[in-house]
Amino acid sequence: MTGKDENIFTVEYADGKLMLLDQTALPAAERYIECENWQRVAKAISDLEVRGAPAIGVTAAFGLVLAVKASLVTTHKEILNELEAVAESLIATRPTAVNLAWAVQEVMEVARSSQTTEEMQQNVESTAQRLHAEDLAICKAIGDAGAELLAEAKNVITHCNAGGLATVGYGTALGVIRSAHRENPNLHVWVDETRPVLQGARLSSYELHRDGIDCTVIVDGAAASVLREGEVGAAVVGADRVAANGDVANKIGTYGLAVLARYHGVPFYVAAPLSTIDSATPNGSSIEIEQRPGLEVSEYRGEAITPPEVAVHNPAFDVTPAELVDGIVTEVGVLRAPYETSIREALNK
Ligand code: MRU
């Protein structure tokens, strides 16, 4: 999942179709979903067939490409109105990851400023292709900016999947680990399984193993004792949204890991592109947390694991307060506290 691997990719657009690696089938099967319309793209995002903040942003951008190409309405204004409605529907599929709304807005800006239908189609497609290409380059820059943080580490711990599968390729948190591994090839990764959808167990271990990076999966509840005993040099995770004050929304369980890391004196880093920073969100309490279906928790492989009458609470994300974050690794370098200042400076560069 380094982005150079021709045998496997997360998201690719060619010949009027969007191909997505079906992440619900991994690691058992490597199969692709062929999306011919934006509605199928929206379903793929909602159903976690494609997931991870940067990957769903790029995917939604191509959803707009499919929509503008398929539009049956006649005038430029009508097509734009139709596209605005599609944009709204795509943004609504997953509310927490700001990259989704960001990428859709990048595409809509060029759609709105196009003068003709043909120009709109061309500009929408070239913008989606640009976001696709940039995502890979940005992830590599994040990886290289963060590698030195793990230069001396024997072990690193990560949560969820912030890898090539969550991006166009290379990854953010796993990008840092990939870049560090080049200089520190004995680096070992503790991978939280990440209940309830198991992005760590199914996806992070799959791509680390594919790249020859030594890793061990643990249940989320084992992180505390691993941090106490496991000679862990750092925790590195991704992000779905970083508020202006440095509070970080990421996969449920990230906050717990950050608390554990601080208690055990282990530095806790967040790796994310600048497009994950939402300067319009002042702090974590203003971030909408996506609530997922209870069945993700109450069933395992279609079998009930809780009594049907018992309630389930299934927030997909939590917020880690900035004070627990030792650094935010971005494509322009590692941002440090006070984050209000370092984030503002990074965004204004
Ligand atoms: O629900 P998911 O699988 O989309 O959640 C993904 C995460 O929380 C990732 O850590 C985050 O999107 C960063 S991906 C580079």
mmCIF file with all atom_site columns, N, CA and C and ligand atoms in Angstrom, residues 48 51-54 94 160-162 166-167 172 199 238-240 250-251 317, ligand 1:
data_model
loop_
_atom_site.group_PDB
_atom_site.id
_atom_site.type_symbol
_atom_site.label_atom_id
_atom_site.label_alt_id
_atom_site.label_comp_id
_atom_site.label_asym_id
_atom_site.label_entity_id
_atom_site.label_seq_id
_atom_site.pdbx_PDB_ins_code
_atom_site.Cartn_x
_atom_site.Cartn_y
_atom_site.Cartn_z
_atom_site.occupancy
_atom_site.B_iso_or_equiv
_atom_site.pdbx_formal_charge
_atom_site.auth_seq_id
_atom_site.auth_comp_id
_atom_site.auth_asym_id
_atom_site.auth_atom_id
_atom_site.pdbx_PDB_model_num
ATOM   1  N N  . LEU A 1 48  ? -18.724 1.842  4.672  1.00 0.00 ? 48  LEU A N  1
ATOM   2  C CA . LEU A 1 48  ? -17.304 1.628  5.024  1.00 0.00 ? 48  LEU A CA 1
ATOM   3  C C  . LEU A 1 48  ? -16.583 0.705  4.036  1.00 0.00 ? 48  LEU A C  1
ATOM   4  N N  . ARG A 1 51  ? -13.042 3.784  3.430  1.00 0.00 ? 51  ARG A N  1
ATOM   5  C CA . ARG A 1 51  ? -13.108 4.519  4.699  1.00 0.00 ? 51  ARG A CA 1
ATOM   6  C C  . ARG A 1 51  ? -11.741 5.136  4.957  1.00 0.00 ? 51  ARG A C  1
ATOM   7  N N  . GLY A 1 52  ? -11.675 5.973  6.015  1.00 0.00 ? 52  GLY A N  1
ATOM   8  C CA . GLY A 1 52  ? -10.456 6.746  6.264  1.00 0.00 ? 52  GLY A CA 1
ATOM   9  C C  . GLY A 1 52  ? -10.668 8.125  5.660  1.00 0.00 ? 52  GLY A C  1
ATOM   10 N N  . ALA A 1 53  ? -10.356 9.167  6.463  1.00 0.00 ? 53  ALA A N  1
ATOM   11 C CA . ALA A 1 53  ? -10.727 10.534 6.077  1.00 0.00 ? 53  ALA A CA 1
ATOM   12 C C  . ALA A 1 53  ? -10.231 10.944 4.685  1.00 0.00 ? 53  ALA A C  1
ATOM   13 N N  . PRO A 1 54  ? -8.919  10.825 4.371  1.00 0.00 ? 54  PRO A N  1
ATOM   14 C CA . PRO A 1 54  ? -8.491  11.273 3.039  1.00 0.00 ? 54  PRO A CA 1
ATOM   15 C C  . PRO A 1 54  ? -9.091  10.431 1.909  1.00 0.00 ? 54  PRO A C  1
ATOM   16 N N  . ARG A 1 94  ? -20.897 10.895 5.901  1.00 0.00 ? 94  ARG A N  1
ATOM   17 C CA . ARG A 1 94  ? -20.101 10.720 7.125  1.00 0.00 ? 94  ARG A CA 1
ATOM   18 C C  . ARG A 1 94  ? -19.724 12.120 7.631  1.00 0.00 ? 94  ARG A C  1
ATOM   19 N N  . CYS A 1 160 ? -6.751  1.934  14.932 1.00 0.00 ? 160 CYS A N  1
ATOM   20 C CA . CYS A 1 160 ? -7.542  2.024  13.693 1.00 0.00 ? 160 CYS A CA 1
ATOM   21 C C  . CYS A 1 160 ? -6.639  1.755  12.486 1.00 0.00 ? 160 CYS A C  1
ATOM   22 N N  . ASN A 1 161 ? -7.021  2.252  11.329 1.00 0.00 ? 161 ASN A N  1
ATOM   23 C CA . ASN A 1 161 ? -6.153  2.173  10.149 1.00 0.00 ? 161 ASN A CA 1
ATOM   24 C C  . ASN A 1 161 ? -6.027  3.555  9.566  1.00 0.00 ? 161 ASN A C  1
ATOM   25 N N  . ALA A 1 162 ? -4.832  4.106  9.670  1.00 0.00 ? 162 ALA A N  1
ATOM   26 C CA . ALA A 1 162 ? -4.520  5.377  9.021  1.00 0.00 ? 162 ALA A CA 1
ATOM   27 C C  . ALA A 1 162 ? -3.386  5.086  8.050  1.00 0.00 ? 162 ALA A C  1
ATOM   28 N N  . ALA A 1 166 ? -6.529  3.983  3.989  1.00 0.00 ? 166 ALA A N  1
ATOM   29 C CA . ALA A 1 166 ? -7.341  5.122  4.445  1.00 0.00 ? 166 ALA A CA 1
ATOM   30 C C  . ALA A 1 166 ? -7.053  6.377  3.617  1.00 0.00 ? 166 ALA A C  1
ATOM   31 N N  . THR A 1 167 ? -6.158  6.227  2.645  1.00 0.00 ? 167 THR A N  1
ATOM   32 C CA . THR A 1 167 ? -5.706  7.351  1.808  1.00 0.00 ? 167 THR A CA 1
ATOM   33 C C  . THR A 1 167 ? -5.586  6.823  0.372  1.00 0.00 ? 167 THR A C  1
ATOM   34 N N  . THR A 1 172 ? -1.085  8.025  6.630  1.00 0.00 ? 172 THR A N  1
ATOM   35 C CA . THR A 1 172 ? -0.630  9.121  7.490  1.00 0.00 ? 172 THR A CA 1
ATOM   36 C C  . THR A 1 172 ? 0.141   8.531  8.678  1.00 0.00 ? 172 THR A C  1
ATOM   37 N N  . GLN A 1 199 ? -10.708 -2.193 12.129 1.00 0.00 ? 199 GLN A N  1
ATOM   38 C CA . GLN A 1 199 ? -9.812  -1.620 11.100 1.00 0.00 ? 199 GLN A CA 1
ATOM   39 C C  . GLN A 1 199 ? -8.345  -1.931 11.406 1.00 0.00 ? 199 GLN A C  1
ATOM   40 N N  . GLY A 1 238 ? -3.995  8.458  13.309 1.00 0.00 ? 238 GLY A N  1
ATOM   41 C CA . GLY A 1 238 ? -4.468  9.423  12.315 1.00 0.00 ? 238 GLY A CA 1
ATOM   42 C C  . GLY A 1 238 ? -5.499  10.362 12.929 1.00 0.00 ? 238 GLY A C  1
ATOM   43 N N  . ALA A 1 239 ? -6.205  11.095 12.075 1.00 0.00 ? 239 ALA A N  1
ATOM   44 C CA . ALA A 1 239 ? -7.241  12.013 12.561 1.00 0.00 ? 239 ALA A CA 1
ATOM   45 C C  . ALA A 1 239 ? -8.327  12.171 11.507 1.00 0.00 ? 239 ALA A C  1
ATOM   46 N N  . ASP A 1 240 ? -9.536  12.380 11.998 1.00 0.00 ? 240 ASP A N  1
ATOM   47 C CA . ASP A 1 240 ? -10.654 12.686 11.096 1.00 0.00 ? 240 ASP A CA 1
ATOM   48 C C  . ASP A 1 240 ? -10.936 14.178 11.041 1.00 0.00 ? 240 ASP A C  1
ATOM   49 N N  . ASN A 1 250 ? -10.773 11.274 16.262 1.00 0.00 ? 250 ASN A N  1
ATOM   50 C CA . ASN A 1 250 ? -10.291 10.090 15.527 1.00 0.00 ? 250 ASN A CA 1
ATOM   51 C C  . ASN A 1 250 ? -11.098 8.893  16.016 1.00 0.00 ? 250 ASN A C  1
ATOM   52 N N  . LYS A 1 251 ? -10.825 7.749  15.437 1.00 0.00 ? 251 LYS A N  1
ATOM   53 C CA . LYS A 1 251 ? -11.574 6.521  15.732 1.00 0.00 ? 251 LYS A CA 1
ATOM   54 C C  . LYS A 1 251 ? -11.775 6.300  17.222 1.00 0.00 ? 251 LYS A C  1
ATOM   55 N N  . PHE A 1 317 ? -16.310 7.853  16.644 1.00 0.00 ? 317 PHE A N  1
ATOM   56 C CA . PHE A 1 317 ? -15.098 8.635  16.919 1.00 0.00 ? 317 PHE A CA 1
ATOM   57 C C  . PHE A 1 317 ? -15.136 9.183  18.341 1.00 0.00 ? 317 PHE A C  1
HETATM 58 O O1 . MRU B 2 .   ? -14.442 4.853  10.448 1.00 0.00 ? 1   MRU B O1 1
HETATM 59 P P1 . MRU B 2 .   ? -13.160 4.943  9.679  1.00 0.00 ? 1   MRU B P1 1
HETATM 60 O O2 . MRU B 2 .   ? -12.544 3.610  9.401  1.00 0.00 ? 1   MRU B O2 1
HETATM 61 O O3 . MRU B 2 .   ? -13.304 5.784  8.440  1.00 0.00 ? 1   MRU B O3 1
HETATM 62 O O4 . MRU B 2 .   ? -12.175 5.722  10.649 1.00 0.00 ? 1   MRU B O4 1
HETATM 63 C C1 . MRU B 2 .   ? -10.884 6.003  10.193 1.00 0.00 ? 1   MRU B C1 1
HETATM 64 C C2 . MRU B 2 .   ? -10.053 6.710  11.193 1.00 0.00 ? 1   MRU B C2 1
HETATM 65 O O5 . MRU B 2 .   ? -10.476 7.030  12.277 1.00 0.00 ? 1   MRU B O5 1
HETATM 66 C C3 . MRU B 2 .   ? -8.675  7.116  10.734 1.00 0.00 ? 1   MRU B C3 1
HETATM 67 O O6 . MRU B 2 .   ? -7.778  7.092  11.802 1.00 0.00 ? 1   MRU B O6 1
HETATM 68 C C4 . MRU B 2 .   ? -8.733  8.542  10.155 1.00 0.00 ? 1   MRU B C4 1
HETATM 69 O O7 . MRU B 2 .   ? -9.741  8.644  9.201  1.00 0.00 ? 1   MRU B O7 1
HETATM 70 C C5 . MRU B 2 .   ? -7.440  8.950  9.553  1.00 0.00 ? 1   MRU B C5 1
HETATM 71 S S1 . MRU B 2 .   ? -7.110  8.061  8.072  1.00 0.00 ? 1   MRU B S1 1
HETATM 72 C C6 . MRU B 2 .   ? -5.635  8.602  7.436  1.00 0.00 ? 1   MRU B C6 1
#
